[in-house]
GROMACS .gro file of N, CA, C and O in nm:
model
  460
    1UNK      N    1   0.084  -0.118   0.000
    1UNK     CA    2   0.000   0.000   0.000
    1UNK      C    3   0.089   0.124   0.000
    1UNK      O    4   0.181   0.129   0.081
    2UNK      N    5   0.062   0.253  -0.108
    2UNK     CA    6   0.138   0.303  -0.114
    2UNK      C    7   0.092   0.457  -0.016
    2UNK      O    8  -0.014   0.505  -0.055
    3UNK      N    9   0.144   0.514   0.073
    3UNK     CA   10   0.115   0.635   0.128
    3UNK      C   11   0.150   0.751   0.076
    3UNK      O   12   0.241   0.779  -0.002
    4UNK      N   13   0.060   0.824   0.132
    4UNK     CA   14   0.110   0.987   0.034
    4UNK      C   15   0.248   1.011   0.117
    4UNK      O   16   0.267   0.960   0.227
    5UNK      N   17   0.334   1.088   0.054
    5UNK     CA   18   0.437   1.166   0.094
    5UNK      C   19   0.441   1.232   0.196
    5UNK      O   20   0.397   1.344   0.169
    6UNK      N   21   0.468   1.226   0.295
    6UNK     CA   22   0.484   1.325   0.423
    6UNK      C   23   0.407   1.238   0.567
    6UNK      O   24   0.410   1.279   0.683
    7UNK      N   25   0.352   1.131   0.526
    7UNK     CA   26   0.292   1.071   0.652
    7UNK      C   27   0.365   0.917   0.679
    7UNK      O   28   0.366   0.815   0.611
    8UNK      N   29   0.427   0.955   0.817
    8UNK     CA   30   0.522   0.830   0.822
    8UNK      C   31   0.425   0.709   0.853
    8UNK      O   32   0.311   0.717   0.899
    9UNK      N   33   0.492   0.597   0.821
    9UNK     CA   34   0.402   0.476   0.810
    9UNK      C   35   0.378   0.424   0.972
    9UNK      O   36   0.492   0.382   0.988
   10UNK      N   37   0.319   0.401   1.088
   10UNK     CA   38   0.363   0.374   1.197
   10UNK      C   39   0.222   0.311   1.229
   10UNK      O   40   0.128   0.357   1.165
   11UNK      N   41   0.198   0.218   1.315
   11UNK     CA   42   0.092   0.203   1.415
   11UNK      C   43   0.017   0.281   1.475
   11UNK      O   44   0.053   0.316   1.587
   12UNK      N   45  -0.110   0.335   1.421
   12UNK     CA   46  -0.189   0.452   1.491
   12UNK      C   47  -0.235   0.376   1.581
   12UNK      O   48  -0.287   0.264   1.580
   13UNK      N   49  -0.193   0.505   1.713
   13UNK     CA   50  -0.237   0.477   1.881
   13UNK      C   51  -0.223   0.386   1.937
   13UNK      O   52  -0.296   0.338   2.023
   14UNK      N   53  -0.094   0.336   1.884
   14UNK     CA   54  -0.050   0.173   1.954
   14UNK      C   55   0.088   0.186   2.091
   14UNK      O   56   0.161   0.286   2.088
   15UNK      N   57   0.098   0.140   2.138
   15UNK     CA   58   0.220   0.232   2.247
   15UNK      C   59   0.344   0.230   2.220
   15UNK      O   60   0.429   0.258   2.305
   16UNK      N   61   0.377   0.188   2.069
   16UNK     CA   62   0.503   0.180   2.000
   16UNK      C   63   0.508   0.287   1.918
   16UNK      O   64   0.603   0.308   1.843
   17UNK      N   65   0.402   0.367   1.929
   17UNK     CA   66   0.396   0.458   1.832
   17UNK      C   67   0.439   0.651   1.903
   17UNK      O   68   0.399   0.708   2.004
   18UNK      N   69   0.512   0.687   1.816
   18UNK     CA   70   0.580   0.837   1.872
   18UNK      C   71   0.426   0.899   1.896
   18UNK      O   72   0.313   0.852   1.882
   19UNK      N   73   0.477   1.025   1.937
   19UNK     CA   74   0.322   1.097   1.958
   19UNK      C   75   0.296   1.129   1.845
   19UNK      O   76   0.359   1.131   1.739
   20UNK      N   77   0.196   1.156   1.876
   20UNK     CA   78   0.069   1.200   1.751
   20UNK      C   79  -0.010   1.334   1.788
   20UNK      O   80  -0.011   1.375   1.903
   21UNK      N   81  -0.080   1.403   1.678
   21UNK     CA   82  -0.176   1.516   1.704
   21UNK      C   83  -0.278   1.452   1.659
   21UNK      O   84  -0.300   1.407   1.547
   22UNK      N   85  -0.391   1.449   1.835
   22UNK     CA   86  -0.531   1.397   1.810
   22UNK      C   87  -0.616   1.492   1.827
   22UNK      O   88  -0.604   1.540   1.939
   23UNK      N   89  -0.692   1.538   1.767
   23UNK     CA   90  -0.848   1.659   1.748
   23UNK      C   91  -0.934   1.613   1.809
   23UNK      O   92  -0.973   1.500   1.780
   24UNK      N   93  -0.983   1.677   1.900
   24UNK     CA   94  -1.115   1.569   2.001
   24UNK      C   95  -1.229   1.657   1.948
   24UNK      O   96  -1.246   1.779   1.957
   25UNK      N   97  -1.295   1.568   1.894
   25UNK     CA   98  -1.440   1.619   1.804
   25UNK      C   99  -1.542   1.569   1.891
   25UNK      O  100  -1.528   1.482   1.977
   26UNK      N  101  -1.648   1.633   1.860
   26UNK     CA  102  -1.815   1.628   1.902
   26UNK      C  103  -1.900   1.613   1.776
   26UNK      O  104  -1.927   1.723   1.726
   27UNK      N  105  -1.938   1.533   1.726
   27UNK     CA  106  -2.102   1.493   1.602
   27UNK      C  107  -2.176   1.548   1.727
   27UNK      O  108  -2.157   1.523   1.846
   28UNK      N  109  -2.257   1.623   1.671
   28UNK     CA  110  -2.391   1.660   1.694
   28UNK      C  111  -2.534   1.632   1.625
   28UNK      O  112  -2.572   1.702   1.531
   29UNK      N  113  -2.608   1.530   1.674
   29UNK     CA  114  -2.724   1.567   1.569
   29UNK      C  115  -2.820   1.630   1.587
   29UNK      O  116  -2.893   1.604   1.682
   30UNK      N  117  -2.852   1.746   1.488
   30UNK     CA  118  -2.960   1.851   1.509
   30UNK      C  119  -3.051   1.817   1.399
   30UNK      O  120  -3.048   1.767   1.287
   31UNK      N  121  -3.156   1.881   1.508
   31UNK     CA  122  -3.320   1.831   1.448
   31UNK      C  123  -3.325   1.967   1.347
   31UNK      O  124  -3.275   2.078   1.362
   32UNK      N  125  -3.409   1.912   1.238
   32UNK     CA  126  -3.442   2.029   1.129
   32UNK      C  127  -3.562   1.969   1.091
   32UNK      O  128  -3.578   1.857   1.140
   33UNK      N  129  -3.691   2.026   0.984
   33UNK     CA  130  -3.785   2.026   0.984
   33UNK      C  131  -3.787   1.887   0.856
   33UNK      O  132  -3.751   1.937   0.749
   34UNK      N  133  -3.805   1.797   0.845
   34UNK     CA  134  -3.806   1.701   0.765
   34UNK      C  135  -3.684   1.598   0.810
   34UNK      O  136  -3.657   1.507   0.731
   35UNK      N  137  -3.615   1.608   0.923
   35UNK     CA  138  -3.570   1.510   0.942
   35UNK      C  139  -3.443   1.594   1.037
   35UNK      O  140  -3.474   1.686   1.112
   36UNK      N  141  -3.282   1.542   1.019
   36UNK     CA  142  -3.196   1.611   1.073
   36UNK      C  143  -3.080   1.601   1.020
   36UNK      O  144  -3.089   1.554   0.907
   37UNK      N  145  -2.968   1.626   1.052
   37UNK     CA  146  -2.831   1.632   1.018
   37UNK      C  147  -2.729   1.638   1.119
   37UNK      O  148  -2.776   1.659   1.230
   38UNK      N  149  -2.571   1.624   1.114
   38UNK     CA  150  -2.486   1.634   1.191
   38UNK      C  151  -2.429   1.716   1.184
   38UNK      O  152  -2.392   1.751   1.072
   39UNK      N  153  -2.402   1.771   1.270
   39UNK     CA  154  -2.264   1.891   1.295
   39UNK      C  155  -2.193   1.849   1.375
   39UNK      O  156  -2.223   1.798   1.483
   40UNK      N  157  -2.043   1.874   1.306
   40UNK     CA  158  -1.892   1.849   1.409
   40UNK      C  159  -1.845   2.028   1.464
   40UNK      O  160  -1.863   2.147   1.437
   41UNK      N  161  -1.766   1.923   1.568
   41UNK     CA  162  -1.699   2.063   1.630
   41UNK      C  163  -1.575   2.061   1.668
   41UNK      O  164  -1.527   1.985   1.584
   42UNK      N  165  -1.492   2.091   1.733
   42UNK     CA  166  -1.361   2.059   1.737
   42UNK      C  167  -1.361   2.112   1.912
   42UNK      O  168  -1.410   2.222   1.936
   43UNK      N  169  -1.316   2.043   2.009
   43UNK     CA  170  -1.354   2.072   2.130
   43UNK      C  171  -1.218   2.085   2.152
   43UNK      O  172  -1.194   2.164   2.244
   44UNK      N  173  -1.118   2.034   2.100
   44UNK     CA  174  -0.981   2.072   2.150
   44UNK      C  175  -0.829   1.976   2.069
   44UNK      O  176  -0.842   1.907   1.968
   45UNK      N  177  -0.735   1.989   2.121
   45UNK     CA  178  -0.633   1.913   2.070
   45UNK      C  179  -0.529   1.871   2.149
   45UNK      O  180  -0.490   1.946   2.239
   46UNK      N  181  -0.478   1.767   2.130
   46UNK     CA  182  -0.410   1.668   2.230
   46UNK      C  183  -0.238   1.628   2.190
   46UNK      O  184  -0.242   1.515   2.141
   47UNK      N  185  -0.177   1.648   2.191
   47UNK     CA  186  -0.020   1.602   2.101
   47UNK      C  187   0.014   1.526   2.226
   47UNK      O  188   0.036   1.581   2.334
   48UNK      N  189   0.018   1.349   2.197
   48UNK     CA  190   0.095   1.237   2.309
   48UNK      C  191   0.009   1.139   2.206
   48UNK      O  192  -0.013   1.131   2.085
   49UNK      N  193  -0.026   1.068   2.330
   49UNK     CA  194  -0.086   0.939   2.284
   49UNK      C  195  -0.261   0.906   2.293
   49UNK      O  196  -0.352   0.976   2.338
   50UNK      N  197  -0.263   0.790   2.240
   50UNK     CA  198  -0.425   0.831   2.198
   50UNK      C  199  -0.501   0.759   2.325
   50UNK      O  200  -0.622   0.745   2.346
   51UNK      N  201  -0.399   0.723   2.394
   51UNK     CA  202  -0.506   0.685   2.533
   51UNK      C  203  -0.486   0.863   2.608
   51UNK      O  204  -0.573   0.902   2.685
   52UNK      N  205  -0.394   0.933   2.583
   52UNK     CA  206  -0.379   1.042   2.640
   52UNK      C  207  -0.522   1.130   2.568
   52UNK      O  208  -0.615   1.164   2.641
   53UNK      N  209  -0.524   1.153   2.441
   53UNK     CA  210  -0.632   1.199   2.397
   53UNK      C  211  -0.777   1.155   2.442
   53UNK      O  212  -0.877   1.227   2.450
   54UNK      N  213  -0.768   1.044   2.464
   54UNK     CA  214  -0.918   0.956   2.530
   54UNK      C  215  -0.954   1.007   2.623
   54UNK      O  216  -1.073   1.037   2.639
   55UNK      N  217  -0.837   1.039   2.733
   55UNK     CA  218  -0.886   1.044   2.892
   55UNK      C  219  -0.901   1.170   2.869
   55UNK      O  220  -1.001   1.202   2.934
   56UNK      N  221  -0.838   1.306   2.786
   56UNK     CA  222  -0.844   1.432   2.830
   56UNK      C  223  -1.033   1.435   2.725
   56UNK      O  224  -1.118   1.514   2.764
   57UNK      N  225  -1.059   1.361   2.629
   57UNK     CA  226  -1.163   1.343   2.564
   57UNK      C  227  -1.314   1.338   2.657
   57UNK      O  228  -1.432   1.372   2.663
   58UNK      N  229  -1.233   1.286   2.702
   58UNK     CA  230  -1.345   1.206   2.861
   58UNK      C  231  -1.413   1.313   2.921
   58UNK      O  232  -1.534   1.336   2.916
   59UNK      N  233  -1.288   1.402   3.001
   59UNK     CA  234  -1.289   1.504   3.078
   59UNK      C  235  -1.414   1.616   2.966
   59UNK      O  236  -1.524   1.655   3.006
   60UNK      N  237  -1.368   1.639   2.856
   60UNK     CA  238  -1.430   1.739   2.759
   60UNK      C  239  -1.597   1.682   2.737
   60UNK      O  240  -1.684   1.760   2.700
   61UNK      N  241  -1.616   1.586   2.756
   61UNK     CA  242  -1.761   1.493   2.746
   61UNK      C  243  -1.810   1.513   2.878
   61UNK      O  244  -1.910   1.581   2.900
   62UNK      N  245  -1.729   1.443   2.989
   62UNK     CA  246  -1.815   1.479   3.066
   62UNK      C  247  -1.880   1.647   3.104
   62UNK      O  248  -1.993   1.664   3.147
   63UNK      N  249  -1.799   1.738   3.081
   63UNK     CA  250  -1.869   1.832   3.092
   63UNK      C  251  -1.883   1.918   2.995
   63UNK      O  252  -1.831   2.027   3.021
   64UNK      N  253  -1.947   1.908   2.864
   64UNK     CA  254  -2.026   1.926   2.759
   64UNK      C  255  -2.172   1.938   2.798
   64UNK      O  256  -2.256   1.866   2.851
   65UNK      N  257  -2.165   2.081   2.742
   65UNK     CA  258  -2.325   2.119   2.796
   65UNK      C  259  -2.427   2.107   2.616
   65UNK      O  260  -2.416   2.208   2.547
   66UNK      N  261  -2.484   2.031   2.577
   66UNK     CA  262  -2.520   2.063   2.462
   66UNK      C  263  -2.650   2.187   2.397
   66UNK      O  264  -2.765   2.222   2.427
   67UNK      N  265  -2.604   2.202   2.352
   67UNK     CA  266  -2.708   2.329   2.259
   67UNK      C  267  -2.868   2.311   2.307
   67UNK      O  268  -2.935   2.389   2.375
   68UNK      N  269  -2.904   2.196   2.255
   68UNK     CA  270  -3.039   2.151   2.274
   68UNK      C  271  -3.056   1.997   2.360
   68UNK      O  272  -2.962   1.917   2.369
   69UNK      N  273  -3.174   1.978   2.411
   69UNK     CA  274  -3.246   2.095   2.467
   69UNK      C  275  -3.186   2.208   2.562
   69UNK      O  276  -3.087   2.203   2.635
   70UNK      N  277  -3.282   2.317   2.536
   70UNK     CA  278  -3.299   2.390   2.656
   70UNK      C  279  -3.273   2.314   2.810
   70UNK      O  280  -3.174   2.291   2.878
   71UNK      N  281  -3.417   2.290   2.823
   71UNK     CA  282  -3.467   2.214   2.935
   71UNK      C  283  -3.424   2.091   2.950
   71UNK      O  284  -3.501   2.005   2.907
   72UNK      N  285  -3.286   2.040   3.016
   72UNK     CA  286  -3.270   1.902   3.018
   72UNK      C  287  -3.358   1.842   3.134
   72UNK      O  288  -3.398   1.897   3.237
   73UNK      N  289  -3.383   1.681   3.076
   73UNK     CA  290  -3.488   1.612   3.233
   73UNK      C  291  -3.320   1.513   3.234
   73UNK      O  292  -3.231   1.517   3.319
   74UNK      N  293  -3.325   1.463   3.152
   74UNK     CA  294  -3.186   1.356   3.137
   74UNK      C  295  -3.104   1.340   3.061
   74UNK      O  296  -3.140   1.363   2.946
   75UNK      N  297  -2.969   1.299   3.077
   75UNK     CA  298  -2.816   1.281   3.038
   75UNK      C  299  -2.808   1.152   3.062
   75UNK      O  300  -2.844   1.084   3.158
   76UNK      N  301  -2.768   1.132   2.982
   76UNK     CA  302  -2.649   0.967   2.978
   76UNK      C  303  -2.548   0.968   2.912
   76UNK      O  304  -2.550   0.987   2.790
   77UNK      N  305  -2.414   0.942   2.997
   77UNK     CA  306  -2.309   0.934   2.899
   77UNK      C  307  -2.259   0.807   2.905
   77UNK      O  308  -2.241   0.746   3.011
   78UNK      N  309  -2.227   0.748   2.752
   78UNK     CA  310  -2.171   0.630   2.740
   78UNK      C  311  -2.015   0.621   2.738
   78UNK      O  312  -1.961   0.723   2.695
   79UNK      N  313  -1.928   0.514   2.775
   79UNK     CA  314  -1.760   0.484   2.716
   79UNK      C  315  -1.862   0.403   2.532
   79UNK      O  316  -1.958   0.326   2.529
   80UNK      N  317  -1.799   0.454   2.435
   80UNK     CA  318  -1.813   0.351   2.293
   80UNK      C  319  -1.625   0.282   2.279
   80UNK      O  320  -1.521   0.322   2.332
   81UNK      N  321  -1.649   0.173   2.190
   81UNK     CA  322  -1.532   0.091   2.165
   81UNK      C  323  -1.445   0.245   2.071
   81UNK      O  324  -1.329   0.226   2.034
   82UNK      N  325  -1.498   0.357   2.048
   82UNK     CA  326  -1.351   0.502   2.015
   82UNK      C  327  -1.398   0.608   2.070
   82UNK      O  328  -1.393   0.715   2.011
   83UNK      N  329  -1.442   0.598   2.167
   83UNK     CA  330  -1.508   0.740   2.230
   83UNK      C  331  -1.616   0.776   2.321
   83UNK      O  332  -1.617   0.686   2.405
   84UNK      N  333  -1.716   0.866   2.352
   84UNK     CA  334  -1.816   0.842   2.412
   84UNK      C  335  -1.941   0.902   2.301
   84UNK      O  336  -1.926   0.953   2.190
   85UNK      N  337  -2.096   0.869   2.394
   85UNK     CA  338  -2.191   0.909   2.338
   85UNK      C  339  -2.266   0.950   2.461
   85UNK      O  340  -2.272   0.893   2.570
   86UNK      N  341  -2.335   1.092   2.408
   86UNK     CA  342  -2.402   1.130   2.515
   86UNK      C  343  -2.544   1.155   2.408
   86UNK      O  344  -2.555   1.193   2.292
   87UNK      N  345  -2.661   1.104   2.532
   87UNK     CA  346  -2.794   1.089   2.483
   87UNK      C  347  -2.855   1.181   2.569
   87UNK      O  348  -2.805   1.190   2.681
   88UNK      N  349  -2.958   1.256   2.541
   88UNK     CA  350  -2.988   1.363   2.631
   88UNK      C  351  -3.164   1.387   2.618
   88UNK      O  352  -3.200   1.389   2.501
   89UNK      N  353  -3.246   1.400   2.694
   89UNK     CA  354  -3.364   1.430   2.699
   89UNK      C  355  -3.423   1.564   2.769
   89UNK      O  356  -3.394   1.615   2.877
   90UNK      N  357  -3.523   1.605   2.662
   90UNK     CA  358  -3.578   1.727   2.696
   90UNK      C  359  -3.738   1.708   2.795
   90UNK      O  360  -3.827   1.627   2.771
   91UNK      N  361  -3.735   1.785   2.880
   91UNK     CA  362  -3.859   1.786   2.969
   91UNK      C  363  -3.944   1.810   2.874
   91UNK      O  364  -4.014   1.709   2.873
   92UNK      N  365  -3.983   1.884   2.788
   92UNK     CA  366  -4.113   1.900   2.708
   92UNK      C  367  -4.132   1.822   2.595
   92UNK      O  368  -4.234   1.843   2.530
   93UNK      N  369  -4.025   1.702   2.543
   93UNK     CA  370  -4.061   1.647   2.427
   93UNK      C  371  -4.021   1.480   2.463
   93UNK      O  372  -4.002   1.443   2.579
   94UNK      N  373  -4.012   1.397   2.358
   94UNK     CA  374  -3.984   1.245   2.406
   94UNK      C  375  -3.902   1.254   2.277
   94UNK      O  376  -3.875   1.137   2.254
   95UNK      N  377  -3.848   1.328   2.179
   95UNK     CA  378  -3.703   1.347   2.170
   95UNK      C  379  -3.583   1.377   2.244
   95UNK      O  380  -3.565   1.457   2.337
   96UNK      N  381  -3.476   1.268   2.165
   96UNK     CA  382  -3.356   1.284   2.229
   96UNK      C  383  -3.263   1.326   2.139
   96UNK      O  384  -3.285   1.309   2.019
   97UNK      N  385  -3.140   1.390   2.187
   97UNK     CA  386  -3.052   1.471   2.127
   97UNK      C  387  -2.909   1.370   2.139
   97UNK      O  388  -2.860   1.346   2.249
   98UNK      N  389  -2.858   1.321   2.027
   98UNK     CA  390  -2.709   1.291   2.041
   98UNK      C  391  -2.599   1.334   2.000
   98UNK      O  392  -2.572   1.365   1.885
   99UNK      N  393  -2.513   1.337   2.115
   99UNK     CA  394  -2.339   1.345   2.061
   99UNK      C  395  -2.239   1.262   2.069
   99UNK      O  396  -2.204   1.203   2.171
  100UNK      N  397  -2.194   1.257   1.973
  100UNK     CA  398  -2.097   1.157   1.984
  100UNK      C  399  -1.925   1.221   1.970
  100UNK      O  400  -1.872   1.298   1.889
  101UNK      N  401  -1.881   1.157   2.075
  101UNK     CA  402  -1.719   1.234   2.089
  101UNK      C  403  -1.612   1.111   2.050
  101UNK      O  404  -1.605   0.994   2.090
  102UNK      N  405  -1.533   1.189   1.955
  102UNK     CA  406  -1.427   1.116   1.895
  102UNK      C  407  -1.315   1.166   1.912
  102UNK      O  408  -1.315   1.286   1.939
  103UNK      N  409  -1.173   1.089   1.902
  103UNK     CA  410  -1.110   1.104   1.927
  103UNK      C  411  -1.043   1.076   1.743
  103UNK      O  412  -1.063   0.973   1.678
  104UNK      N  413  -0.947   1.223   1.687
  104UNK     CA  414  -0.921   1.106   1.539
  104UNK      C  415  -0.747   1.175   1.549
  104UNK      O  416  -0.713   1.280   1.604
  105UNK      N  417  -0.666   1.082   1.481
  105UNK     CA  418  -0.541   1.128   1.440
  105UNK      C  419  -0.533   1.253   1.313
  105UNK      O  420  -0.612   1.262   1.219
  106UNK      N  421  -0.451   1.317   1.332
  106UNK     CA  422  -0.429   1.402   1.212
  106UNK      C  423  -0.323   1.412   1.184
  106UNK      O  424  -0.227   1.442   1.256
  107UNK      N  425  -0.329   1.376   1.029
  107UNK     CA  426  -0.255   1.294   0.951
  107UNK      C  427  -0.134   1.426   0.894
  107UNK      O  428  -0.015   1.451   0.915
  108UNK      N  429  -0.224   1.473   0.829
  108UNK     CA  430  -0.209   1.622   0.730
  108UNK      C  431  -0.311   1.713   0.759
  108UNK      O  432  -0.427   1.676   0.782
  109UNK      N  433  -0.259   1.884   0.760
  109UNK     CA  434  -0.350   1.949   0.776
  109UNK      C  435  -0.335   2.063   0.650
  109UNK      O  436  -0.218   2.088   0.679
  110UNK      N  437  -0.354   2.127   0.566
  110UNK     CA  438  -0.352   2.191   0.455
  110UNK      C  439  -0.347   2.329   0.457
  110UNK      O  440  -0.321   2.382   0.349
  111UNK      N  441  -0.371   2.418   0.577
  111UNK     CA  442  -0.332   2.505   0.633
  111UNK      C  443  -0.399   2.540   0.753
  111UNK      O  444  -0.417   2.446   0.830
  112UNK      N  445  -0.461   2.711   0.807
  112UNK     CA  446  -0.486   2.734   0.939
  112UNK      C  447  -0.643   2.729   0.920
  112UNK      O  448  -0.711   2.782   0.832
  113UNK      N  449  -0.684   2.647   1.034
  113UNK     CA  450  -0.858   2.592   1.001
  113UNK      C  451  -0.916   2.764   1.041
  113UNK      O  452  -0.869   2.861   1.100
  114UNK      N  453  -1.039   2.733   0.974
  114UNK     CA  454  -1.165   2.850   0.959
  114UNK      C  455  -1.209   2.836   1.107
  114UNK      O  456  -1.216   2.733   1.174
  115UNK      N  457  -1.245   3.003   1.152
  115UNK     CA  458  -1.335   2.955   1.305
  115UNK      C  459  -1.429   2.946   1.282
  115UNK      O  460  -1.511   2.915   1.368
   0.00000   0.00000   0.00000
């Protein structure tokens, strides 16, 4: 398999592996009128290892306040096999709101991201 130029070949997030720059993201899914969609966010950035990115990931999940609802009745946050998921319920509806937090390597970046 041939790799692009500039990304060394190594074991991602394995403990043989040098550090890495991990982006700790949030999926959001927001409700819209015919159905919904996802939005990402970028909650922060991590340079070590990807259990290092996990746990500081953790910390950023657990206290993530999300957009919607307003009115929370309930939270649940899950560990997933790359991250967590938080499920959330609004007092006035029997919709629920999810996020899902990832943890990803970055490989290449192409220049300075948009805010």
């Amino acid at each position: 398999m041939n790799m692009p130029q500039g990304i060394p070949q190594r074991p991602m997030g394995s403990p043989q592996a040098p550090q890495s720059t991990w982006h700790l993201i949030v999926e959001r899914h927001e409700t819209a009128t015919g159905g919904g969609f996802w939005g990402t966010d970028l909650l922060g950035e991590c340079v070590g290892t990807r259990e290092q990115a996990l746990a500081m990931l953790e910390d950023r999940a657990r206290h993530y306040v999300p957009e919607h609802p307003w009115n929370r009745k309930r939270t649940q946050l899950y560990r997933t096999v790359d991250g967590f998921m938080m499920i959330t319920e609004g007092v006035r509806s029997s919709r629920r709101w999810t996020c899902r937090f990832l943890v990803a390597e970055l490989l290449w970046d192409t220049g300075v991201p948009t805010p």
